[in-house]
Short mmCIF file of C-alpha atoms and ligand atoms in Angstrom, two decimals:
data_model
loop_
_atom_site.label_atom_id
_atom_site.label_comp_id
_atom_site.label_asym_id
_atom_site.label_seq_id
_atom_site.Cartn_x
_atom_site.Cartn_y
_atom_site.Cartn_z
CA UNK G 1 60.51 77.39 73.30
CA UNK G 2 62.19 81.08 74.58
CA UNK G 3 64.77 82.10 72.14
CA UNK G 4 67.49 84.30 73.72
CA UNK G 5 68.21 87.70 72.28
CA UNK G 6 71.59 87.95 70.17
CA UNK G 7 73.87 90.70 71.09
CA UNK G 8 76.24 91.48 68.43
CA UNK G 9 79.96 92.93 69.35
CA UNK G 10 82.10 94.45 67.38
CA UNK G 11 85.82 95.70 67.91
CA UNK G 12 87.83 98.43 66.50
CA UNK G 13 91.68 98.17 66.47
CA UNK G 14 93.30 94.72 66.85
CA UNK G 15 96.15 95.63 68.75
CA UNK G 16 97.49 94.39 71.91
CA UNK G 17 94.23 95.23 74.02
CA UNK G 18 92.03 94.15 71.08
CA UNK G 19 93.60 90.82 70.51
CA UNK G 20 93.36 90.19 74.03
CA UNK G 21 89.54 91.21 74.26
CA UNK G 22 88.91 88.34 71.68
CA UNK G 23 90.77 85.91 73.06
CA UNK G 24 88.74 86.24 76.34
CA UNK G 25 85.53 86.59 74.88
CA UNK G 26 86.14 83.67 72.41
CA UNK G 27 87.15 81.53 75.62
CA UNK G 28 84.29 82.67 78.04
CA UNK G 29 81.36 82.88 75.23
CA UNK G 30 79.48 80.07 76.57
CA UNK G 31 79.97 80.77 80.18
CA UNK G 32 78.77 84.50 79.44
CA UNK G 33 75.90 83.55 77.58
CA UNK G 34 74.47 81.42 80.27
CA UNK G 35 75.22 84.05 82.90
CA UNK G 36 73.69 86.62 80.67
CA UNK G 37 70.91 84.94 79.01
CA UNK G 38 71.83 86.01 75.80
CA UNK G 39 73.40 84.91 72.82
CA UNK G 40 76.94 86.59 71.77
CA UNK G 41 77.89 87.10 68.25
CA UNK G 42 81.49 88.07 67.97
CA UNK G 43 80.83 89.51 64.65
CA UNK G 44 83.54 91.70 63.29
CA UNK G 45 86.81 92.98 63.86
CA UNK G 46 87.99 96.43 61.98
CA UNK G 47 91.95 96.31 61.64
CA UNK G 48 94.76 98.30 59.87
CA UNK G 49 96.56 95.56 57.95
CA UNK G 50 94.41 92.46 56.89
CA UNK G 51 97.79 90.31 56.04
CA UNK G 52 99.46 90.97 59.43
CA UNK G 53 100.25 87.77 61.33
CA UNK G 54 98.69 88.03 64.89
CA UNK G 55 98.70 85.78 67.65
CA UNK G 56 95.06 85.07 68.53
CA UNK G 57 93.25 82.59 66.08
CA UNK G 58 90.59 84.65 64.22
CA UNK G 59 89.02 83.93 60.91
CA UNK G 60 89.92 86.29 57.91
CA UNK G 61 85.87 86.50 57.24
CA UNK G 62 85.56 88.33 60.45
CA UNK G 63 88.04 91.02 59.33
CA UNK G 64 87.54 94.34 57.80
CA UNK G 65 89.56 97.41 57.15
CA UNK G 66 86.62 99.40 57.25
CA UNK G 67 85.84 100.49 60.83
CA UNK G 68 82.87 101.79 59.46
CA UNK G 69 81.57 98.62 58.67
CA UNK G 70 81.65 97.56 62.11
CA UNK G 71 79.99 100.38 63.63
CA UNK G 72 76.98 100.72 60.68
CA UNK G 73 76.46 96.74 60.89
CA UNK G 74 72.85 96.71 62.41
CA UNK G 75 73.63 93.64 64.19
CA UNK G 76 76.37 95.27 66.26
CA UNK G 77 74.99 96.52 69.40
CA UNK G 78 78.20 97.15 71.49
CA UNK G 79 81.05 98.72 69.63
CA UNK G 80 84.81 98.47 71.24
CA UNK G 81 86.54 101.23 70.22
CA UNK G 82 90.36 100.11 70.93
CA UNK G 83 91.98 101.91 68.25
CA UNK G 84 93.74 104.78 70.33
CA UNK G 85 94.28 108.33 69.49
CA UNK G 86 91.76 111.09 69.07
CA UNK G 87 91.00 111.57 65.48
CA UNK G 88 89.55 108.43 63.84
CA UNK G 89 88.78 107.15 67.34
CA UNK G 90 86.80 110.24 68.07
CA UNK G 91 85.10 109.77 64.50
CA UNK G 92 84.15 106.46 65.46
CA UNK G 93 82.91 106.88 68.51
CA UNK G 94 80.65 109.73 67.72
CA UNK G 95 79.33 107.73 64.73
CA UNK G 96 78.16 104.73 66.89
CA UNK G 97 76.78 106.86 69.58
CA UNK G 98 74.78 108.67 67.29
CA UNK G 99 73.31 105.30 66.10
CA UNK G 100 72.11 104.90 70.00
CA UNK G 101 74.88 101.94 70.24
CA UNK G 102 77.05 101.44 73.34
CA UNK G 103 80.58 102.31 72.76
CA UNK G 104 83.41 100.67 75.12
CA UNK G 105 86.30 102.25 75.28
CA UNK G 106 89.85 102.19 76.98
CA UNK G 107 90.64 105.60 75.11
CA UNK G 108 91.78 107.84 78.03
CA UNK G 109 92.85 110.90 75.45
CA UNK G 110 89.74 110.75 73.49
CA UNK G 111 87.65 110.80 77.08
CA UNK G 112 90.07 113.82 78.07
CA UNK G 113 89.73 116.02 75.04
CA UNK G 114 86.27 115.22 73.87
CA UNK G 115 84.28 114.07 76.83
CA UNK G 116 81.71 116.91 76.62
CA UNK G 117 81.16 115.99 73.23
CA UNK G 118 80.59 112.25 73.78
CA UNK G 119 78.38 112.67 76.85
CA UNK G 120 76.40 114.81 74.94
CA UNK G 121 76.01 112.39 71.76
CA UNK G 122 74.87 109.82 74.57
CA UNK G 123 72.20 111.91 75.93
CA UNK G 124 70.68 112.67 72.53
CA UNK G 125 70.53 109.30 71.25
CA UNK G 126 70.33 107.19 73.78
CA UNK G 127 73.39 105.08 73.67
CA UNK G 128 75.93 104.40 76.39
CA UNK G 129 79.98 105.14 76.67
CA UNK G 130 81.69 103.11 78.93
CA UNK G 131 85.57 103.92 80.08
CA UNK G 132 86.65 101.14 82.79
CA UNK G 133 89.51 100.08 80.76
CA UNK G 134 90.75 103.86 80.30
CA UNK G 135 91.92 104.02 83.96
CA UNK G 136 94.16 101.99 85.76
CA UNK G 137 93.96 98.38 83.55
CA UNK G 138 92.53 95.52 85.28
CA UNK G 139 91.65 97.70 88.66
CA UNK G 140 87.65 98.43 88.60
CA UNK G 141 88.09 102.10 89.79
CA UNK G 142 85.57 103.85 87.90
CA UNK G 143 83.02 101.57 89.06
CA UNK G 144 84.54 101.70 92.66
CA UNK G 145 84.01 105.50 92.49
CA UNK G 146 80.63 105.43 90.43
CA UNK G 147 78.92 102.53 92.63
CA UNK G 148 80.99 101.11 95.56
CA UNK G 149 82.28 104.28 96.97
CA UNK G 150 79.32 106.67 95.73
CA UNK G 151 78.43 107.78 99.15
CA UNK G 152 81.61 109.39 99.31
CA UNK G 153 83.14 113.02 99.02
CA UNK G 154 87.16 112.32 97.92
CA UNK G 155 89.31 115.05 99.58
CA UNK G 156 92.47 112.78 98.37
CA UNK G 157 92.66 110.41 95.43
CA UNK G 158 96.62 109.47 95.12
CA UNK G 159 97.49 106.88 92.54
CA UNK G 160 100.25 105.10 90.79
CA UNK G 161 98.37 105.20 87.41
CA UNK G 162 101.03 104.61 84.68
CA UNK G 163 102.27 100.61 84.68
CA UNK G 164 105.32 101.54 82.54
CA UNK G 165 106.45 104.58 84.83
CA UNK G 166 105.91 102.11 87.77
CA UNK G 167 107.90 99.29 86.06
CA UNK G 168 110.91 101.34 85.15
CA UNK G 169 111.23 102.77 88.54
CA UNK G 170 110.86 99.50 90.30
CA UNK G 171 113.45 97.83 88.05
CA UNK G 172 115.79 101.14 88.18
CA UNK G 173 115.50 101.26 92.15
CA UNK G 174 115.52 97.32 92.59
CA UNK G 175 117.60 95.88 90.06
CA UNK G 176 119.98 98.68 89.26
CA UNK G 177 118.64 98.79 85.31
CA UNK G 178 119.44 101.97 83.55
CA UNK G 179 116.17 104.00 82.43
CA UNK G 180 116.57 102.98 78.72
CA UNK G 181 116.79 99.21 79.21
CA UNK G 182 113.86 99.08 81.78
CA UNK G 183 111.79 101.09 79.08
CA UNK G 184 112.65 98.72 76.30
CA UNK G 185 111.89 95.60 78.78
CA UNK G 186 108.21 97.54 79.71
CA UNK G 187 107.54 97.92 75.93
CA UNK G 188 108.78 94.21 75.23
CA UNK G 189 105.96 93.10 78.06
CA UNK G 190 103.55 95.25 75.92
CA UNK G 191 102.67 97.57 78.81
CA UNK G 192 103.71 101.11 76.92
CA UNK G 193 101.71 103.03 74.52
CA UNK G 194 102.32 103.18 71.06
CA UNK G 195 104.37 106.44 71.74
CA UNK G 196 106.21 105.63 75.01
CA UNK G 197 106.80 109.20 75.58
CA UNK G 198 103.02 109.38 76.47
CA UNK G 199 103.89 107.04 79.41
CA UNK G 200 107.28 108.39 80.70
CA UNK G 201 106.57 111.99 80.08
CA UNK G 202 103.13 111.79 82.08
CA UNK G 203 100.59 112.42 79.68
CA UNK G 204 99.11 108.84 79.95
CA UNK G 205 98.65 109.41 83.41
CA UNK G 206 97.53 113.05 83.49
CA UNK G 207 94.69 111.80 81.01
CA UNK G 208 93.62 109.09 83.64
CA UNK G 209 93.94 111.41 86.55
CA UNK G 210 91.91 114.11 84.59
CA UNK G 211 89.29 111.40 84.40
CA UNK G 212 89.28 110.71 88.01
CA UNK G 213 89.01 113.95 89.03
CA UNK G 214 85.82 114.78 86.75
CA UNK G 215 84.24 111.74 88.00
CA UNK G 216 85.18 112.48 91.99
CA UNK G 217 84.34 116.38 91.43
CA UNK G 218 82.49 117.22 88.35
CA UNK G 219 85.42 119.16 86.99
CA UNK G 220 87.87 118.85 83.93
CA UNK G 221 91.22 120.45 85.37
CA UNK G 222 92.72 122.47 82.49
CA UNK G 223 96.22 121.46 81.18
CA UNK G 224 97.93 124.83 82.19
CA UNK G 225 96.54 124.41 85.57
CA UNK G 226 97.74 120.78 86.22
CA UNK G 227 101.76 119.86 87.12
CA UNK G 228 102.86 117.22 84.82
CA UNK G 229 106.21 115.56 85.17
CA UNK G 230 107.68 112.53 83.79
CA UNK G 231 110.46 110.33 84.93
CA UNK G 232 113.07 110.68 82.66
CA UNK G 233 115.33 112.60 84.44
CA UNK G 234 115.48 110.44 87.52
CA UNK G 235 118.97 109.41 88.18
CA UNK G 236 121.32 107.21 90.64
CA UNK G 237 121.57 109.89 92.98
CA UNK G 238 117.97 110.27 93.66
CA UNK G 239 117.20 106.51 93.97
CA UNK G 240 120.13 106.68 96.40
CA UNK G 241 118.85 109.38 98.58
CA UNK G 242 115.18 107.52 98.52
CA UNK G 243 116.87 104.20 99.65
CA UNK G 244 118.77 105.77 102.50
CA UNK G 245 116.07 107.87 103.91
CA UNK G 246 113.07 105.25 103.63
CA UNK G 247 111.24 106.16 100.48
CA UNK G 248 110.12 104.81 97.24
CA UNK G 249 110.15 106.68 94.02
CA UNK G 250 106.92 106.34 92.30
CA UNK G 251 105.02 108.32 89.81
CA UNK G 252 102.03 109.61 91.14
CA UNK G 253 98.82 111.08 90.42
CA UNK G 254 97.46 113.48 92.93
CA UNK G 255 93.96 114.99 93.30
CA UNK G 256 93.25 117.03 96.09
CA UNK G 257 90.10 118.91 96.92
CA UNK G 258 89.71 121.39 99.79
CA UNK G 259 85.53 121.51 100.49
CA UNK G 260 86.04 124.72 102.50
CA UNK G 261 87.82 126.60 100.22
CA UNK G 262 86.49 124.80 97.17
CA UNK G 263 89.61 124.36 95.44
CA UNK G 264 91.09 121.35 93.77
CA UNK G 265 94.38 120.19 92.44
CA UNK G 266 95.54 117.68 90.01
CA UNK G 267 99.04 117.07 89.47
CA UNK G 268 101.32 113.86 87.94
CA UNK G 269 105.09 113.86 88.95
CA UNK G 270 107.79 111.46 90.18
CA UNK G 271 107.62 111.56 94.14
CA UNK G 272 109.35 110.30 97.05
CA UNK G 273 106.70 108.10 98.80
CA UNK G 274 107.56 107.06 102.47
CA UNK G 275 108.01 103.15 102.74
CA UNK G 276 105.57 102.93 105.22
CA UNK G 277 102.51 103.79 102.80
CA UNK G 278 100.46 101.26 101.19
CA UNK G 279 101.60 102.53 97.61
CA UNK G 280 105.18 102.44 98.02
CA UNK G 281 105.00 98.63 98.00
CA UNK G 282 103.04 98.70 94.70
CA UNK G 283 105.89 97.62 92.56
CA UNK G 284 106.43 96.48 88.69
CA UNK G 285 103.33 96.93 86.29
CA UNK G 286 100.89 97.46 88.98
CA UNK G 287 98.85 100.37 89.61
CA UNK G 288 97.58 101.33 93.22
CA UNK G 289 95.06 104.08 93.87
CA UNK G 290 94.27 105.43 97.58
CA UNK G 291 90.74 107.16 98.11
CA UNK G 292 90.16 109.23 100.94
CA UNK G 293 86.26 109.35 101.21
CA UNK G 294 84.73 111.20 104.16
CA UNK G 295 82.37 108.28 104.75
CA UNK G 296 84.56 105.06 103.81
CA UNK G 297 88.39 106.66 105.06
CA UNK G 298 91.22 105.35 103.15
CA UNK G 299 90.54 102.75 100.61
CA UNK G 300 93.61 101.38 98.54
CA UNK G 301 92.75 99.39 95.34
CA UNK G 302 95.76 97.72 93.68
CA UNK G 303 96.51 95.52 90.72
CA UNK G 304 97.82 95.10 87.18
CA UNK G 305 97.24 98.39 85.51
CA UNK G 306 98.62 97.87 81.90
CA UNK G 307 99.13 95.04 79.82
CA UNK G 308 96.74 92.87 77.55
CA UNK G 309 94.63 90.83 79.85
CA UNK G 310 94.43 93.44 82.73
CA UNK G 311 93.04 96.00 80.03
CA UNK G 312 90.78 93.22 78.33
CA UNK G 313 89.31 92.14 81.94
CA UNK G 314 87.83 95.90 82.13
CA UNK G 315 86.35 95.95 78.67
CA UNK G 316 84.74 92.74 78.86
CA UNK G 317 83.59 93.84 82.36
CA UNK G 318 81.92 96.81 80.64
CA UNK G 319 80.39 94.50 77.93
CA UNK G 320 79.01 92.33 80.78
CA UNK G 321 77.24 95.87 82.17
CA UNK G 322 76.36 96.95 78.72
CA UNK G 323 74.52 93.76 77.74
CA UNK G 324 72.83 93.84 81.18
CA UNK G 325 71.52 97.14 80.62
CA UNK G 326 70.70 96.44 77.03
CA UNK G 327 68.28 93.10 78.43
CA UNK G 328 66.82 95.16 81.09
CA UNK G 329 68.70 94.58 84.31
CA UNK G 330 68.94 97.42 86.40
CA UNK G 331 71.91 99.63 86.71
CA UNK G 332 72.98 101.18 90.10
CA UNK G 333 75.48 103.92 91.33
CA UNK G 334 76.13 107.25 89.61
CA UNK G 335 74.28 107.60 86.33
CA UNK G 336 74.95 109.61 83.35
CA UNK G 337 72.38 112.27 84.88
CA UNK G 338 74.12 112.10 88.17
CA UNK G 339 77.39 112.81 86.51
CA UNK G 340 75.87 115.70 84.95
CA UNK G 341 74.70 117.06 88.31
CA UNK G 342 77.97 116.67 89.66
CA UNK G 343 79.37 118.84 86.65
CA UNK G 344 77.16 121.66 87.48
CA UNK G 345 78.22 121.81 91.06
CA UNK G 346 81.84 121.19 89.64
CA UNK G 347 81.80 124.86 88.02
CA UNK G 348 81.78 126.49 91.15
CA UNK G 349 85.63 124.64 92.15
CA UNK G 350 88.44 126.87 91.28
CA UNK G 351 92.00 125.18 90.75
CA UNK G 352 94.16 125.68 93.79
CA UNK G 353 96.71 128.77 93.96
CA UNK G 354 100.63 128.08 94.32
CA UNK G 355 100.27 129.07 97.63
CA UNK G 356 97.66 126.76 98.58
CA UNK G 357 99.74 123.78 97.57
CA UNK G 358 102.31 122.69 100.02
CA UNK G 359 104.50 119.50 100.10
CA UNK G 360 107.95 119.00 101.66
CA UNK G 361 110.38 118.74 98.37
CA UNK G 362 113.56 116.94 97.14
CA UNK G 363 116.14 118.84 95.27
CA UNK G 364 119.19 117.35 93.49
CA UNK G 365 122.04 119.96 92.44
CA UNK G 366 124.91 119.63 90.32
CA UNK G 367 127.54 122.38 92.15
CA UNK G 368 130.66 123.82 91.08
CA UNK G 369 133.47 122.27 93.37
CA UNK G 370 135.02 125.14 95.38
CA UNK G 371 135.30 126.44 98.67
CA UNK G 372 131.94 128.56 99.83
CA UNK G 373 129.62 127.20 96.84
CA UNK G 374 127.14 125.69 99.37
CA UNK G 375 126.76 128.48 101.35
CA UNK G 376 125.54 130.55 98.45
CA UNK G 377 123.02 127.94 98.04
CA UNK G 378 121.89 128.03 101.54
CA UNK G 379 121.60 131.41 101.62
CA UNK G 380 118.75 131.40 98.94
CA UNK G 381 116.98 128.98 101.15
CA UNK G 382 117.37 130.98 104.17
CA UNK G 383 116.16 134.37 102.03
CA UNK G 384 112.89 132.43 101.19
CA UNK G 385 112.42 130.52 104.75
CA UNK G 386 112.51 127.06 103.13
CA UNK G 387 113.88 124.85 105.80
CA UNK G 388 116.34 121.92 104.96
CA UNK G 389 115.63 118.48 106.50
CA UNK G 390 118.46 116.33 105.07
CA UNK G 391 121.16 116.79 102.83
CA UNK G 392 123.83 114.56 101.09
CA UNK G 393 126.83 115.47 99.23
CA UNK G 394 128.47 113.21 96.73
CA UNK G 395 132.02 113.81 95.27
CA UNK G 396 133.25 113.35 91.69
CA UNK G 397 137.02 113.43 91.86
CA UNK G 398 138.51 115.53 89.34
CA UNK G 399 135.38 116.63 87.79
CA UNK G 400 135.36 120.02 89.14
CA UNK G 401 131.67 119.56 90.32
CA UNK G 402 129.78 117.79 93.06
CA UNK G 403 126.27 116.34 93.75
CA UNK G 404 124.23 117.66 96.21
CA UNK G 405 120.66 116.15 97.28
CA UNK G 406 118.34 117.64 100.09
CA UNK G 407 115.11 117.54 101.18
CA UNK G 408 112.82 120.29 102.65
CA UNK G 409 110.09 120.90 105.71
CA UNK G 410 106.76 121.08 103.81
CA UNK G 411 106.48 124.73 101.86
CA UNK G 412 104.35 125.98 99.24
CA UNK G 413 104.85 125.37 95.57
CA UNK G 414 105.32 129.21 95.04
CA UNK G 415 108.17 129.77 97.98
CA UNK G 416 109.70 126.47 96.22
CA UNK G 417 109.44 127.74 92.80
CA UNK G 418 110.84 131.39 93.89
CA UNK G 419 113.87 129.13 95.47
CA UNK G 420 114.42 127.64 92.24
CA UNK G 421 114.62 130.64 90.11
CA UNK G 422 117.23 132.03 92.04
CA UNK G 423 119.08 128.65 92.07
CA UNK G 424 119.05 128.68 88.56
CA UNK G 425 120.65 132.35 88.08
CA UNK G 426 123.93 131.23 90.20
CA UNK G 427 126.61 130.46 87.91
CA UNK G 428 127.78 127.58 90.76
CA UNK G 429 124.99 125.80 89.78
CA UNK G 430 125.92 124.07 86.80
CA UNK G 431 122.59 121.97 85.36
CA UNK G 432 118.89 122.41 85.70
CA UNK G 433 117.79 121.54 89.59
CA UNK G 434 115.89 118.43 89.66
CA UNK G 435 112.99 118.65 92.04
CA UNK G 436 110.66 116.10 93.01
CA UNK G 437 107.63 116.20 95.66
CA UNK G 438 107.71 114.15 98.78
CA UNK G 439 104.10 112.71 99.08
CA UNK G 440 102.58 112.77 102.43
CA UNK G 441 98.94 112.32 102.44
CA UNK G 442 98.44 115.52 104.90
CA UNK G 443 99.99 118.21 102.51
N1 HSE C 1 100.54 102.15 79.06
C1 HSE C 1 99.87 102.43 80.10
C2 HSE C 1 100.79 102.19 81.23
C3 HSE C 1 98.91 101.45 79.89
O1 HSE C 1 101.77 102.08 81.17
O2 HSE C 1 100.09 102.27 82.44
C4 HSE C 1 97.56 101.80 79.29
O3 HSE C 1 96.83 102.74 79.92
#
């Protein structure tokens, strides 16, 4: 009788995602075994605290406080790195890869900061590094770019990549919750990162956007050439403006590529998205990504972008791929060698200059309530030839100030930056002006 090969799986980190992976792997074990023609050995899990009470059932014999015990176990072939962070996670990932093992990772920060070193270790030692869970939770966006859409060059990739921000903005916009209450709710639902500032200040989305830009164009966008803004400063006047003029407020990641001029831009920021755009209807914890490819046209993928089950789905998808390749099934789509060739081409791409990045803008100003103040503001727009499209003024009786919200026609980042710099110098502008981009696929 033919005995099937046994594949050992080890997990590093047993937080929300680690427990989700364990739970679903345990439940689906026999189904996966018969589909893949292997025996699965869910061997070991490295945890920080052996005594901690956990929601999933696991025998204490499977737990170890030492991640190296999991990695170095010769019967562990696939190591799931779900620790997070970039120090211990880097050490563990490289240790496993140097033994030629497969590492499945949800760690976008690690990939962004140490991608070249990780792939070097893969090439040198013949292992694999799979990272579907690092971007957009349960949506198979990495596979979509590497496999289903591999025929395309992408001039635009635009997405809602942070479930926590999208949950917060949806609850603020549709249900009137405060930022703090909506954040607390997202944390309770298990969407937020251990440090929620990574979510609300745009860092998590920036990591994910960098990975997509690298995958699509072969270039890691430098942090100092990427606009990274979070959602902390969004207030009721911004939500009101969006509602009145037919926009949804979304935290977007925008990757544009100009093939003629060979530039790329990567930015993550809150933006006003016209209600007619499919992304305006991606609400709650969901993520959505529209890719505009030269062959396929615009394709949008949407689904749960954070949370235990969605992320576990992506991790298990990678485990299944890993087992297929360990047992000799063919892999299709862009291989690591293809990505290396893409990186060579990516070397000639430059980051776009500020004159080349154009969009309509939205601006909120807190102004001294006195005759002639608005005129002083508008004069600055006129001087820089920035045309205003819409304005709303709100009065705050007896406070000596008013709020003005306005939108502009499309203008470059450089011009809008110059307007902003002059506005900041006006004594009649009482608070830091609050600027948002209005998203349009065309600009
Ligand atoms: N904290 C992330 C989010 C989930 O809210 O989207 C993991 O990437």
